Tab-separated table of C-alpha atoms in Angstrom:
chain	number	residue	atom	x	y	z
N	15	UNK	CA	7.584	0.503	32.552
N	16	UNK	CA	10.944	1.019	31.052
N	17	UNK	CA	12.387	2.572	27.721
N	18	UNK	CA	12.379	-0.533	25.470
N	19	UNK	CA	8.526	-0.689	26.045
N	20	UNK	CA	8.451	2.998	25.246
N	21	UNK	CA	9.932	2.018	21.933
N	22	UNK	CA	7.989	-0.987	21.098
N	23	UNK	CA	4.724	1.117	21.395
N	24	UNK	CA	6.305	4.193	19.206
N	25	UNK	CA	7.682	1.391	16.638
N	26	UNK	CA	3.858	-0.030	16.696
N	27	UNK	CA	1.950	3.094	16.466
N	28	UNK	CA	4.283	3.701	13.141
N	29	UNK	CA	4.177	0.858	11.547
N	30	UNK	CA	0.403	-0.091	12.076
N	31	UNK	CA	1.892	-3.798	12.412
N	32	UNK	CA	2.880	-5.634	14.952
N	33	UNK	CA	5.485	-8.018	12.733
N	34	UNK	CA	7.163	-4.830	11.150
N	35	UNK	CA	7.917	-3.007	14.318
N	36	UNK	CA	9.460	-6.196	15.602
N	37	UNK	CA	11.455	-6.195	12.434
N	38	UNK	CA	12.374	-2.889	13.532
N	39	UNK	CA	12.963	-2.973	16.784
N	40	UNK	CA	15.172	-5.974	15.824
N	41	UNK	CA	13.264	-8.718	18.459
N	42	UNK	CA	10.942	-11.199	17.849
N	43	UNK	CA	7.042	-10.506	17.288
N	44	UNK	CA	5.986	-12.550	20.185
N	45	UNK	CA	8.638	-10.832	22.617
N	46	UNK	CA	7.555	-7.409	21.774
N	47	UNK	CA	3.566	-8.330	21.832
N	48	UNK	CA	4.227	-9.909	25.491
N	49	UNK	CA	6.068	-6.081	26.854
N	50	UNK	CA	2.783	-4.221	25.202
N	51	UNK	CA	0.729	-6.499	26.711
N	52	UNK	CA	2.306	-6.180	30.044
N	53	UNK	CA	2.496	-2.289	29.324
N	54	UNK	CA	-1.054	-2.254	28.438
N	55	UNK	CA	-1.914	-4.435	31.661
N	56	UNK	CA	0.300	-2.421	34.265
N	57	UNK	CA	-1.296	1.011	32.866
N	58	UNK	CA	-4.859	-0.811	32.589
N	59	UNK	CA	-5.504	0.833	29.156
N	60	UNK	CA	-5.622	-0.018	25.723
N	61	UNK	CA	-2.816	1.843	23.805
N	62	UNK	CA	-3.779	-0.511	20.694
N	63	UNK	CA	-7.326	-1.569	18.585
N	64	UNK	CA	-5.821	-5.527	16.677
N	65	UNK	CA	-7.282	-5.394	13.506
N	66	UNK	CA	-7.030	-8.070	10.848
N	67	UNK	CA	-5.548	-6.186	8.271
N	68	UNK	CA	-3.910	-3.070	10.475
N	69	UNK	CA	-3.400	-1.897	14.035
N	70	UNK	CA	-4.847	1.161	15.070
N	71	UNK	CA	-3.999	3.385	17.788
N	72	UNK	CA	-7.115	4.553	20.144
N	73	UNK	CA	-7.705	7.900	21.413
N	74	UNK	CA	-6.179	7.625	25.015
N	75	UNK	CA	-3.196	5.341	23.161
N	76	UNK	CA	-2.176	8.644	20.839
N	77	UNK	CA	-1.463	10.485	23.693
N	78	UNK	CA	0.552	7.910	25.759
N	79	UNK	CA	2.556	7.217	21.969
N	80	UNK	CA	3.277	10.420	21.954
N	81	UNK	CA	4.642	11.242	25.463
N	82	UNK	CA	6.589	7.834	25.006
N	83	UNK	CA	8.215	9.393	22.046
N	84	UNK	CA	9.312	12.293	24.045
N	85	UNK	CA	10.613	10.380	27.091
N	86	UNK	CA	12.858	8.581	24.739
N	87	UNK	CA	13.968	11.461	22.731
N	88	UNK	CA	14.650	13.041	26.538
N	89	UNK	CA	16.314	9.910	27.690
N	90	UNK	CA	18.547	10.236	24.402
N	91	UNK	CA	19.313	14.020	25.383
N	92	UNK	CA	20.715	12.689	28.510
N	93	UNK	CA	23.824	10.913	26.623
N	94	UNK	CA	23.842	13.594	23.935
N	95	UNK	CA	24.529	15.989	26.810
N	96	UNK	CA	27.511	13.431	27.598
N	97	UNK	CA	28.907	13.582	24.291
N	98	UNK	CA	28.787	17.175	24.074
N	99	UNK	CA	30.889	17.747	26.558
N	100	UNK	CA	33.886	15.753	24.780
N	101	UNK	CA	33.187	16.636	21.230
N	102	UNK	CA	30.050	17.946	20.236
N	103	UNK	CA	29.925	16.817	16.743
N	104	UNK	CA	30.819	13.161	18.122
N	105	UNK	CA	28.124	10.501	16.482
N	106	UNK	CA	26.374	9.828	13.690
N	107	UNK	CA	23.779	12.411	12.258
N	108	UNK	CA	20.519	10.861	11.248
N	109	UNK	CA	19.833	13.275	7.853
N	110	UNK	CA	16.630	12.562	5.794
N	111	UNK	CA	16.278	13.962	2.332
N	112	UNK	CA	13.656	14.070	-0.523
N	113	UNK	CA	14.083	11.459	-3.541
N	114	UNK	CA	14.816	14.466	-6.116
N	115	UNK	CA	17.237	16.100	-3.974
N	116	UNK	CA	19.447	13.274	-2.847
N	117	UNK	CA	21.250	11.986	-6.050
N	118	UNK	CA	22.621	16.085	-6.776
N	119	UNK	CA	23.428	16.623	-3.338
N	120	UNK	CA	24.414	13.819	-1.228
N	121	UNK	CA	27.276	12.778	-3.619
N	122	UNK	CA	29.529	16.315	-2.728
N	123	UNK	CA	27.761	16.371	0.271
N	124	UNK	CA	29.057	12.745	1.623
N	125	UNK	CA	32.479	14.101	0.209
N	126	UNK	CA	32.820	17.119	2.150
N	127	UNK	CA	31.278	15.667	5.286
N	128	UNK	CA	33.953	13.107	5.430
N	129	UNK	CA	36.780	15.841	5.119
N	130	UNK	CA	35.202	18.387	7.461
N	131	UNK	CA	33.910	16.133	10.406
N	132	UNK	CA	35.006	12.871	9.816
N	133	UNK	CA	33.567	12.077	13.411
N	134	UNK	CA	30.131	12.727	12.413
N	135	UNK	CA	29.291	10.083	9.622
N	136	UNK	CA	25.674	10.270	8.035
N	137	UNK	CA	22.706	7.949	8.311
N	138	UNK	CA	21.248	8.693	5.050
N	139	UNK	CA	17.120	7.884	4.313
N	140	UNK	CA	16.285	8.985	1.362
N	141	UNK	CA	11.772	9.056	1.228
N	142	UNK	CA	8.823	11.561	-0.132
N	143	UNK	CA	8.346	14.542	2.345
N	144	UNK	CA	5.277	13.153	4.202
N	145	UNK	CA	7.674	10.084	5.575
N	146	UNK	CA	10.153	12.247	6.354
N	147	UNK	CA	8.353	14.384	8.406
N	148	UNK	CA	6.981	11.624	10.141
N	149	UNK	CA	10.240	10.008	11.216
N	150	UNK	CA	11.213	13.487	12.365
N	151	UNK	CA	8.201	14.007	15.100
N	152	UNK	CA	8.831	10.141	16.028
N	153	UNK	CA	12.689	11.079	16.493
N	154	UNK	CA	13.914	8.342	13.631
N	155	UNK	CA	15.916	11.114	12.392
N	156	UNK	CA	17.493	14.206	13.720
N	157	UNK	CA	17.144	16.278	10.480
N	158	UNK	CA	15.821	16.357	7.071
N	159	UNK	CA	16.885	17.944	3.349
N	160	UNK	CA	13.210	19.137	2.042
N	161	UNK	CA	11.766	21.709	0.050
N	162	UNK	CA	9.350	23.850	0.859
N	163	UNK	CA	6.178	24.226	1.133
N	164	UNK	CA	5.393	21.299	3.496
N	165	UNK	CA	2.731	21.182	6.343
N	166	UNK	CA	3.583	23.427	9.493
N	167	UNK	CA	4.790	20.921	12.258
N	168	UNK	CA	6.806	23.257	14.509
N	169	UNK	CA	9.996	22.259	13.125
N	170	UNK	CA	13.161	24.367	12.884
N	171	UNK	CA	13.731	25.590	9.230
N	172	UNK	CA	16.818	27.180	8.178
N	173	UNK	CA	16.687	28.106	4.052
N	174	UNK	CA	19.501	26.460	1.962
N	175	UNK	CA	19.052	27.534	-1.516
N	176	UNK	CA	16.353	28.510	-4.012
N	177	UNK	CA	16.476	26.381	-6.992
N	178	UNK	CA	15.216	27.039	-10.397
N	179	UNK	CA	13.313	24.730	-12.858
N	180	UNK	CA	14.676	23.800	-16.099
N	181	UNK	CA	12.679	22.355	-19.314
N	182	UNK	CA	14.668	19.079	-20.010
N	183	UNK	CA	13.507	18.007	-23.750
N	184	UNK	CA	15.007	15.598	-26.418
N	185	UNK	CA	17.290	16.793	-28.596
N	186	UNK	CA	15.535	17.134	-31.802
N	187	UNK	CA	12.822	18.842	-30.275
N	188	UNK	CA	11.845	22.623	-31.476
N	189	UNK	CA	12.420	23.609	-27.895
N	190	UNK	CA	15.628	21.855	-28.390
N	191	UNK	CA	17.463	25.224	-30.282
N	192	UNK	CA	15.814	27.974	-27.889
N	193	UNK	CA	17.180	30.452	-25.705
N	194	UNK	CA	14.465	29.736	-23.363
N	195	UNK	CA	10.623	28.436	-23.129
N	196	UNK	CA	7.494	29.987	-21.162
N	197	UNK	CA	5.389	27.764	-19.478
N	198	UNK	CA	2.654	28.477	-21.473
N	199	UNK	CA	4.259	26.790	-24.264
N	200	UNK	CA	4.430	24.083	-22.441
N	201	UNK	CA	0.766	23.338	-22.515
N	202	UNK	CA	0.615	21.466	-26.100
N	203	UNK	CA	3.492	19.646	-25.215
N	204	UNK	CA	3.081	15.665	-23.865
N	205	UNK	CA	4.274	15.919	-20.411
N	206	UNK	CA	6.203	13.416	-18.485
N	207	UNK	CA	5.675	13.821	-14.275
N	208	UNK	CA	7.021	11.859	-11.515
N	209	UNK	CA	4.301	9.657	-9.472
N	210	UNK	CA	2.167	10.711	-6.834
N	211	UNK	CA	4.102	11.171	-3.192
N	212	UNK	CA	6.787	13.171	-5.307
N	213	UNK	CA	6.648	16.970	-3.753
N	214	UNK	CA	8.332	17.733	-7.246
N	215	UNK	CA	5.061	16.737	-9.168
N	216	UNK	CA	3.308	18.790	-6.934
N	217	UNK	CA	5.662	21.451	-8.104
N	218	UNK	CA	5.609	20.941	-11.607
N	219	UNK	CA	1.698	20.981	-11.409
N	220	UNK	CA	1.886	24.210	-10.102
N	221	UNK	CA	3.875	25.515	-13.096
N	222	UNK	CA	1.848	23.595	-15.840
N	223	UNK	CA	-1.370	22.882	-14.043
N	224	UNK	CA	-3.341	22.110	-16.767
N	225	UNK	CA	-1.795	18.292	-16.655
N	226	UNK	CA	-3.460	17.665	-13.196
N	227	UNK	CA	-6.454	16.108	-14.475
N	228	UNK	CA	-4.270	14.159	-16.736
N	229	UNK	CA	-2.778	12.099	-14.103
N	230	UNK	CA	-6.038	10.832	-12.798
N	231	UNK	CA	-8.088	9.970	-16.161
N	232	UNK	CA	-7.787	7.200	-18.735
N	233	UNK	CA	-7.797	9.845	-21.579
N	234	UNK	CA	-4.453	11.380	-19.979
N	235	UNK	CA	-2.280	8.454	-20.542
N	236	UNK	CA	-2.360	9.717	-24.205
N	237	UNK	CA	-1.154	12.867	-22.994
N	238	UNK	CA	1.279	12.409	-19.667
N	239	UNK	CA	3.271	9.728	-18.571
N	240	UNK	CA	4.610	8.877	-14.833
N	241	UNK	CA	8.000	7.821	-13.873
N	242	UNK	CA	9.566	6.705	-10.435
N	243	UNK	CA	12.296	8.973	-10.388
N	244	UNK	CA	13.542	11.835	-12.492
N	245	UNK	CA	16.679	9.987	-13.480
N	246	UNK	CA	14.210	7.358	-15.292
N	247	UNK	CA	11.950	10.796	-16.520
N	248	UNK	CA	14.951	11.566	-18.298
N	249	UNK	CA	15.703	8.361	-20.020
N	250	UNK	CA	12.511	8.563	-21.366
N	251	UNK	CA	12.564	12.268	-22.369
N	252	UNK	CA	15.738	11.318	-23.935
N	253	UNK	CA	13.356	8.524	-25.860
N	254	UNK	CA	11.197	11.130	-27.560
N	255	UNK	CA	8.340	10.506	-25.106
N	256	UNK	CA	7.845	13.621	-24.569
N	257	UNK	CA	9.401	16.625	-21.980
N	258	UNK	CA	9.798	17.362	-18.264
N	259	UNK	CA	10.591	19.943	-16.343
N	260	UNK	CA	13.614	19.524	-13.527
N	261	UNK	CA	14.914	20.985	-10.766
N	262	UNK	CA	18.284	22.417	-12.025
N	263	UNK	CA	20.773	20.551	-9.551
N	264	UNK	CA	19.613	17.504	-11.569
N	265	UNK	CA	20.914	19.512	-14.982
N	266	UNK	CA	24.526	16.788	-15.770
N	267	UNK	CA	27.608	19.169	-15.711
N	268	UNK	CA	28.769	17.746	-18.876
N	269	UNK	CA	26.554	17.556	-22.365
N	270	UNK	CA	24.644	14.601	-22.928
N	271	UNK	CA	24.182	13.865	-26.760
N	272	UNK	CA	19.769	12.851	-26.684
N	273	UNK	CA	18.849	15.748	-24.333
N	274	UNK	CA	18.717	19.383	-23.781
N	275	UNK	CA	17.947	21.405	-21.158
N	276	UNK	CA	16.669	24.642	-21.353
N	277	UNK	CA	15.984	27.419	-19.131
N	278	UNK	CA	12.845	29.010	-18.501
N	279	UNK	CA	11.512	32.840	-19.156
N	280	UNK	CA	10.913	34.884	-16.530
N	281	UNK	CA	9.185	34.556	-13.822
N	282	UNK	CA	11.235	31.119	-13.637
N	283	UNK	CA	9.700	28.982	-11.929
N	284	UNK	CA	12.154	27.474	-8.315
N	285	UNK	CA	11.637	25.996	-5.087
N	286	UNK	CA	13.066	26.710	-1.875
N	287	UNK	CA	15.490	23.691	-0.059
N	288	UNK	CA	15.650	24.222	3.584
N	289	UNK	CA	17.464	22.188	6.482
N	290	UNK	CA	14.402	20.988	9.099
N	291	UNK	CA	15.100	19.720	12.387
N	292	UNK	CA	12.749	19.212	15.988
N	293	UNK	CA	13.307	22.188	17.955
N	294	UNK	CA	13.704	19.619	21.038
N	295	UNK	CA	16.965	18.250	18.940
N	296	UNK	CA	20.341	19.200	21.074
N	297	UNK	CA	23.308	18.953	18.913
N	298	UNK	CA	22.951	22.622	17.238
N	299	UNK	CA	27.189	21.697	16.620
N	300	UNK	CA	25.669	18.819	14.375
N	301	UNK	CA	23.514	21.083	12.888
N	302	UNK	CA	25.812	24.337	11.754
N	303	UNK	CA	28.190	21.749	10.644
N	304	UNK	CA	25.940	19.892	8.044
N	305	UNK	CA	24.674	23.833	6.981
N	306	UNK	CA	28.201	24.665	6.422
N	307	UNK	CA	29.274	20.858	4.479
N	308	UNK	CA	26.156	21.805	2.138
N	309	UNK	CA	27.490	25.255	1.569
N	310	UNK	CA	30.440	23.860	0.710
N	311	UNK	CA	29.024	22.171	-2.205
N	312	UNK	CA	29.086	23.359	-5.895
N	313	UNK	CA	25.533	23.858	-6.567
N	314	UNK	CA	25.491	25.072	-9.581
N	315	UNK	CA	22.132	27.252	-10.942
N	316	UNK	CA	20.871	27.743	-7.380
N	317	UNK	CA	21.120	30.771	-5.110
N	318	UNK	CA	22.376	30.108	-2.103
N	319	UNK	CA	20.474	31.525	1.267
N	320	UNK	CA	21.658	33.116	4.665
């Protein structure tokens, strides 16, 4: 048994194929079917059910997939340990962050990272929060920009900021002139949402819930519209399609002439960002670095947590 196996069967359980955790293991499909085989053989179990369409894991393979993950994340401590010792911020930080986070953020963020701790690049992955937390508990990444709430997974959380929602509308709208807009108000309006996977829908459902059974029926499409990203959203906001509500890091710092943003009334409506990282990770260095680099963002509109 050795490591690489260990990762082969962590890379398979996954991916639920056997040619796309070759792909990311970075070997060929028949080498890394021959070392599960073998794996499978010398342990006399099946870790794997070979479907047509997908692989499954069984019952007795879940468990061995998951102490395989830890081994290697332990085997990885082992060098971190050695690193450490020189310079504990030495090596590049593995940071995951949400799709309507990571155009507002990263962009200062990269910035000040490079000035601050210029030995500690970062592996960027930007996915929806389900993937994310996924790649944490496999140990793909070492930490993750999310916002809360997600599903309890025993992960360390330390709060960032709490950031409120604006009402982005286009610029001959009513709305367009006000001081601010309740979310009642909202109701009669033709709403545009990001696609399902987006935490941010989820959160903009919450505010205007009314448009949830919109997004599943035919008669909705007359009333909301989905985009892939909020950047897009705005474009088409900016079209007259309708309005959309955004998280306020995503507000431009300078005016744009077809759109208008405009606050909500109290209670506004925010979500919390927090920093999430395995418990099991070792470089806490890594860690209060990347807290402080964030802090030392603008961030404009948020309120910024302890």
């Amino acid at each position: 048994m050795t490591l690489t196996e260990l990762r082969y069967i962590v890379a398979v359980a996954r991916e639920r194929h056997f040619g796309r955790a070759a792909e990311a293991c970075f070997v060929s499909q028949p080498t890394l079917s021959v070392a599960i085989k073998k794996l499978e053989e010398e342990l006399d179990v099946k870790i794997f059910e070979r479907g047509a369409a997908e692989v499954s894991v069984t019952p007795l393979g879940e468990d061995i997939v998951r102490q395989a993950q830890s081994v290697i994340e332990q085997a990885s401590a082992i060098k971190e340990i050695a690193k450490r010792g020189k310079d504990p911020l030495a090596g590049a930080l593995r940071l995951g962050i949400i799709y309507t986070i990571g155009p507002y953020l990263l962009p200062e963020l990269v910035k000040h990272t490079i000035e601050q701790y210029p030995q500690m690049p970062l592996m960027l992955q930007e996915n929806f929060t389900v993937k994310l937390l996924e790649m944490l508990r496999t140990g793909e990444l070492d930490c993750a920009i999310m916002a809360e709430p997600f599903p309890d997974t025993g992960l360390a959380i330390a709060p960032l900021y709490d950031e409120p929602f604006v009402v982005a509308v286009p610029a001959p709208h009513p709305f367009a002139q006000r001081q601010s807009v309740s979310t009642q108000e909202l109701k009669n309006e033709t709403m545009l949402l990001l696609g399902t996977g987006h935490c941010f829908r989820d959160h903009v459902l919450e505010v205007c819930p009314e448009f949830a059974r919109f997004s599943s029926d035919a008669e909705g499409i007359r009333k909301s519209f989905e985009g892939s990203s909020l950047e897009t959203i705005k474009h088409m906001v900016a079209s007259g399609m309708g309005v959309t509500v955004v998280p306020s890091l995503s507000v431009p710092r300078d005016p744009t002439p077809h759109l208008r943003f405009v606050p909500f009334e109290d209670p506004v409506p925010t979500r919390r960002v927090v920093l999430a990282w395995r418990r099991t990770f070792t470089r806490y260095e890594a860690i209060a670095a990347l807290r402080n680099a964030i802090y030392a963002c603008k961030l404009d509109g948020v309120t910024r947590l302890s």
